[in-house]
Short mmCIF file of C-alpha atoms in Angstrom, two decimals:
data_model
loop_
_atom_site.label_atom_id
_atom_site.label_comp_id
_atom_site.label_asym_id
_atom_site.label_seq_id
_atom_site.Cartn_x
_atom_site.Cartn_y
_atom_site.Cartn_z
CA MET A 1 -66.01 -25.48 16.50
CA THR A 2 -65.68 -24.21 13.03
CA TYR A 3 -62.10 -23.84 12.15
CA ARG A 4 -60.64 -20.44 11.22
CA PRO A 5 -57.26 -19.75 9.63
CA PHE A 6 -56.78 -16.76 12.04
CA GLU A 7 -57.46 -15.34 15.37
CA ILE A 8 -57.86 -11.78 16.34
CA VAL A 9 -57.43 -10.87 20.10
CA GLY A 10 -58.46 -7.62 21.35
CA GLU A 11 -60.04 -6.37 18.24
CA ASP A 12 -61.51 -3.29 19.88
CA ARG A 13 -58.38 -2.28 21.59
CA PRO A 14 -57.71 1.26 20.59
CA SER A 15 -53.74 1.43 20.40
CA ARG A 16 -51.95 2.45 17.13
CA TRP A 17 -49.90 -0.47 17.53
CA LEU A 18 -50.96 -3.69 15.72
CA ILE A 19 -49.14 -7.01 16.62
CA THR A 20 -48.95 -9.88 14.27
CA CYS A 21 -47.81 -13.52 14.78
CA ASP A 22 -47.24 -15.14 11.58
CA HIS A 23 -46.21 -18.50 12.97
CA ALA A 24 -48.30 -18.72 16.06
CA ALA A 25 -49.50 -22.19 15.51
CA ASN A 26 -48.57 -25.75 14.28
CA THR A 27 -52.14 -26.75 13.22
CA VAL A 28 -52.56 -28.76 10.23
CA PRO A 29 -56.20 -28.40 9.32
CA ASP A 30 -58.22 -31.45 8.46
CA SER A 31 -58.53 -30.26 4.67
CA VAL A 32 -54.87 -30.57 4.45
CA ALA A 33 -53.55 -34.05 3.92
CA GLY A 34 -56.28 -35.23 6.26
CA GLY A 35 -54.81 -33.17 9.14
CA SER A 36 -51.13 -34.73 9.00
CA LEU A 37 -48.45 -33.95 6.92
CA GLY A 38 -46.63 -36.94 7.92
CA VAL A 39 -44.04 -35.20 10.20
CA HIS A 40 -43.27 -36.72 13.38
CA PRO A 41 -44.99 -35.11 16.31
CA GLU A 42 -41.64 -34.08 17.81
CA ASP A 43 -40.74 -32.14 14.53
CA MET A 44 -44.17 -30.54 14.46
CA ALA A 45 -43.30 -29.18 18.20
CA ARG A 46 -40.09 -27.56 16.52
CA HIS A 47 -39.50 -24.38 14.87
CA ILE A 48 -39.95 -25.90 11.45
CA ALA A 49 -43.72 -25.94 12.15
CA PHE A 50 -44.26 -22.82 13.86
CA ASP A 51 -42.38 -20.24 16.28
CA PRO A 52 -42.42 -21.72 19.64
CA GLY A 53 -43.19 -19.19 22.28
CA ALA A 54 -44.08 -16.44 20.01
CA LYS A 55 -47.91 -16.58 20.42
CA GLY A 56 -47.71 -16.18 24.22
CA VAL A 57 -45.21 -13.06 23.81
CA ALA A 58 -47.57 -11.48 21.28
CA LEU A 59 -50.70 -12.03 23.29
CA ARG A 60 -49.13 -10.50 26.41
CA LEU A 61 -47.70 -7.62 24.39
CA GLY A 62 -51.14 -7.09 23.07
CA GLN A 63 -52.43 -6.68 26.67
CA GLN A 64 -49.58 -4.43 27.83
CA LEU A 65 -49.83 -2.09 24.82
CA ASN A 66 -53.73 -2.18 24.60
CA ALA A 67 -53.29 -3.30 21.12
CA PRO A 68 -54.96 -5.80 18.88
CA VAL A 69 -53.19 -9.13 17.97
CA VAL A 70 -53.68 -11.05 14.56
CA LEU A 71 -52.44 -14.74 14.94
CA SER A 72 -52.17 -17.28 12.19
CA ASN A 73 -53.80 -20.69 12.98
CA PHE A 74 -52.10 -22.90 10.55
CA SER A 75 -48.43 -24.41 10.46
CA ARG A 76 -45.90 -22.65 8.31
CA LEU A 77 -45.54 -26.21 6.80
CA VAL A 78 -49.04 -25.90 5.48
CA ILE A 79 -48.12 -22.56 3.76
CA ASP A 80 -45.90 -19.92 5.11
CA PRO A 81 -47.77 -16.55 5.61
CA ASN A 82 -44.51 -14.76 5.90
CA ARG A 83 -43.34 -15.40 2.44
CA GLY A 84 -44.71 -13.72 -0.88
CA GLU A 85 -47.21 -15.52 -2.97
CA ASP A 86 -44.62 -16.32 -5.51
CA ASP A 87 -41.84 -17.42 -3.31
CA PRO A 88 -40.54 -20.82 -3.94
CA THR A 89 -40.44 -21.53 -0.17
CA LEU A 90 -44.09 -20.86 0.32
CA VAL A 91 -44.90 -24.58 0.84
CA MET A 92 -41.69 -26.56 2.03
CA LYS A 93 -40.92 -30.07 0.97
CA LEU A 94 -37.70 -30.02 3.08
CA TYR A 95 -36.95 -27.91 6.17
CA ASP A 96 -33.92 -28.02 8.25
CA GLY A 97 -33.31 -31.53 7.29
CA THR A 98 -36.92 -32.80 7.87
CA ILE A 99 -38.87 -34.09 4.87
CA ILE A 100 -42.40 -32.88 4.70
CA PRO A 101 -44.15 -36.11 3.07
CA GLY A 102 -47.70 -34.27 2.96
CA ASN A 103 -46.15 -31.46 0.74
CA ALA A 104 -44.27 -33.89 -1.62
CA ARG A 105 -47.35 -33.74 -4.21
CA ALA A 106 -48.27 -30.22 -3.46
CA ASP A 107 -48.73 -29.06 -7.22
CA ALA A 108 -49.71 -25.45 -8.42
CA ALA A 109 -53.45 -26.22 -7.81
CA GLU A 110 -53.03 -27.38 -4.31
CA ILE A 111 -50.87 -24.46 -3.40
CA GLU A 112 -53.41 -22.14 -4.88
CA ARG A 113 -56.14 -23.87 -2.68
CA ARG A 114 -54.10 -23.37 0.36
CA LYS A 115 -53.61 -19.63 -0.48
CA ALA A 116 -57.26 -19.15 -0.76
CA HIS A 117 -58.00 -21.16 2.28
CA PHE A 118 -55.44 -20.11 4.61
CA TYR A 119 -52.87 -17.58 3.43
CA ARG A 120 -55.26 -14.86 1.90
CA PRO A 121 -57.70 -14.89 4.75
CA TYR A 122 -54.79 -14.36 7.51
CA HIS A 123 -53.46 -11.45 5.41
CA ASP A 124 -57.02 -10.16 4.79
CA ALA A 125 -57.44 -10.05 8.70
CA ILE A 126 -54.23 -7.95 9.02
CA ASP A 127 -55.31 -5.58 6.16
CA ARG A 128 -58.62 -4.99 7.99
CA MET A 129 -56.98 -4.36 11.39
CA ALA A 130 -54.18 -2.21 9.91
CA ALA A 131 -57.13 0.06 8.14
CA ARG A 132 -58.63 0.87 11.43
CA ARG A 133 -56.49 4.07 11.84
CA GLU A 134 -54.24 6.03 9.71
CA ASP A 135 -51.19 5.87 12.09
CA VAL A 136 -50.82 2.17 12.65
CA ILE A 137 -47.43 0.73 13.61
CA LEU A 138 -47.02 -2.90 12.85
CA LEU A 139 -44.96 -5.07 15.21
CA ALA A 140 -44.37 -8.61 14.09
CA ILE A 141 -43.32 -11.20 16.61
CA HIS A 142 -41.38 -14.20 15.69
CA SER A 143 -38.91 -16.64 17.51
CA TYR A 144 -36.00 -18.75 16.10
CA THR A 145 -34.18 -21.73 16.95
CA PRO A 146 -30.77 -21.35 18.74
CA ARG A 147 -29.24 -23.48 16.22
CA LEU A 148 -30.02 -24.88 12.83
CA ASN A 149 -28.69 -28.38 11.94
CA GLY A 150 -25.03 -28.42 11.12
CA ARG A 151 -24.69 -24.64 11.79
CA PRO A 152 -23.02 -22.60 14.66
CA PRO A 153 -25.06 -21.70 17.58
CA ARG A 154 -26.79 -18.19 17.40
CA PRO A 155 -25.73 -15.87 20.22
CA TRP A 156 -28.43 -13.36 20.04
CA HIS A 157 -31.01 -13.11 22.69
CA VAL A 158 -33.23 -10.89 20.50
CA GLY A 159 -32.93 -9.57 16.86
CA VAL A 160 -34.76 -6.77 15.30
CA LEU A 161 -35.14 -7.08 11.47
CA HIS A 162 -35.96 -4.22 9.12
CA ALA A 163 -35.84 -3.41 5.48
CA ALA A 164 -35.48 0.06 4.16
CA ASP A 165 -37.78 1.76 6.72
CA GLN A 166 -35.75 1.84 10.02
CA ARG A 167 -37.78 4.78 11.69
CA LEU A 168 -38.80 2.52 14.56
CA ALA A 169 -36.24 -0.46 14.13
CA ARG A 170 -33.16 1.73 14.46
CA PRO A 171 -34.07 3.49 17.73
CA LEU A 172 -35.44 0.16 18.99
CA ILE A 173 -32.09 -1.71 18.44
CA TRP A 174 -30.05 1.25 19.99
CA ARG A 175 -32.44 1.22 23.07
CA LEU A 176 -32.17 -2.74 23.36
CA ARG A 177 -28.43 -2.52 23.24
CA GLN A 178 -28.61 -0.37 26.52
CA GLU A 179 -29.74 -3.70 28.23
CA HIS A 180 -26.50 -4.84 29.32
CA ASP A 181 -27.48 -8.43 29.77
CA LEU A 182 -28.75 -8.81 26.19
CA CYS A 183 -26.85 -9.65 22.89
CA VAL A 184 -28.96 -7.86 20.38
CA GLY A 185 -28.92 -8.47 16.64
CA GLU A 186 -29.81 -6.33 13.77
CA ASN A 187 -30.97 -8.21 10.81
CA GLU A 188 -29.91 -11.30 12.64
CA PRO A 189 -30.30 -14.25 12.71
CA TYR A 190 -31.28 -13.47 9.21
CA GLY A 191 -32.03 -10.35 6.74
CA GLY A 192 -35.13 -8.29 7.42
CA HIS A 193 -36.69 -8.06 3.94
CA LEU A 194 -38.09 -10.64 1.44
CA PRO A 195 -40.30 -9.22 -1.45
CA GLY A 196 -43.86 -9.93 -0.28
CA ASP A 197 -43.24 -10.95 3.13
CA SER A 198 -45.64 -10.06 5.77
CA VAL A 199 -43.87 -6.79 6.96
CA ASP A 200 -43.36 -5.79 3.35
CA ARG A 201 -46.94 -6.61 2.34
CA HIS A 202 -48.58 -4.67 5.26
CA ALA A 203 -46.00 -2.03 6.33
CA GLU A 204 -43.08 -1.35 3.93
CA THR A 205 -45.16 -1.06 0.83
CA LYS A 206 -47.87 1.09 2.65
CA GLY A 207 -45.48 3.52 4.27
CA ARG A 208 -46.37 2.23 7.78
CA PRO A 209 -43.58 2.11 10.43
CA SER A 210 -42.82 -1.34 11.45
CA ALA A 211 -40.39 -3.47 13.36
CA LEU A 212 -40.01 -7.43 13.31
CA ILE A 213 -38.78 -8.71 16.63
CA GLU A 214 -37.21 -12.22 16.76
CA LEU A 215 -36.71 -13.99 20.19
CA ARG A 216 -34.59 -16.99 20.59
CA ASN A 217 -37.00 -19.61 21.34
CA ASP A 218 -35.17 -21.23 24.34
CA LEU A 219 -35.70 -17.99 26.12
CA ILE A 220 -39.37 -18.10 25.68
CA GLN A 221 -40.41 -21.61 26.54
CA THR A 222 -42.62 -21.20 29.77
CA ASP A 223 -45.55 -18.92 30.41
CA ALA A 224 -43.25 -16.86 32.82
CA GLN A 225 -40.61 -16.40 30.28
CA GLN A 226 -43.12 -15.30 27.62
CA THR A 227 -44.57 -12.67 30.08
CA GLY A 228 -41.04 -11.43 31.16
CA TRP A 229 -40.10 -10.88 27.68
CA ALA A 230 -43.43 -9.24 26.73
CA ASP A 231 -43.49 -6.96 29.79
CA ARG A 232 -39.81 -5.92 29.02
CA LEU A 233 -40.47 -5.27 25.50
CA ALA A 234 -43.66 -3.35 26.11
CA ALA A 235 -41.88 -1.07 28.46
CA ILE A 236 -39.01 -0.50 25.88
CA LEU A 237 -41.29 0.10 22.99
CA THR A 238 -43.41 2.62 25.10
CA GLU A 239 -40.26 4.51 25.98
CA VAL A 240 -38.81 4.45 22.28
CA LEU A 241 -41.90 5.38 20.49
CA PRO A 242 -42.23 9.07 21.49
CA LYS A 243 -38.70 9.76 20.74
CA THR A 244 -39.03 8.44 17.02
CA GLY A 245 -41.27 11.31 16.14
CA LEU A 246 -43.70 8.94 14.58
#
């Protein structure tokens, strides 16, 4: 099968929602360091290489919202699609205490090659799907580790990240906080805006409403957990959207 740096599921679905998953896969294509970055398989299964569980949640959300889903098909260690093209962390050489040997000699030419082969085709796919109707709402699905090395535990079950445009994010946060079994973070476990990141590129600078949902990855390890969270989020998003006036 011919390698593609992205996958679109439900391309013909009519919903105004567009779901993205920037860190869906931990794939290292054969054209990058022979298909291995020299990172131990256990580390390639961790959050440093992709967002565990996020793909399953995104796919189920797409089904429930009748929305197309755009998924990356390369590890964030190959090149991070949720960074601007000039971001110094676009290709990481050290991540959460793990050295990335295959990136040690990634010079400007190699980074440009990875942009051309992986990063830009993925973003072009999002651009194309976002252009299919004028009232698109971008919903970015991510997951995060319960604890970074040497850092305190992260208590949030779910976080909603936003930048200046809070038209969807603010009502969504309010509604999630009505779920009394959830600890909900606003711009947690980190801030919601980096210049040129995926939401900035496809929503913030285009005037499109958006929200970035972060789920703690120990809560979405199994298919059942991913389905449960996606169903719960789909119901809440369907309830919240009409109240936003968007």
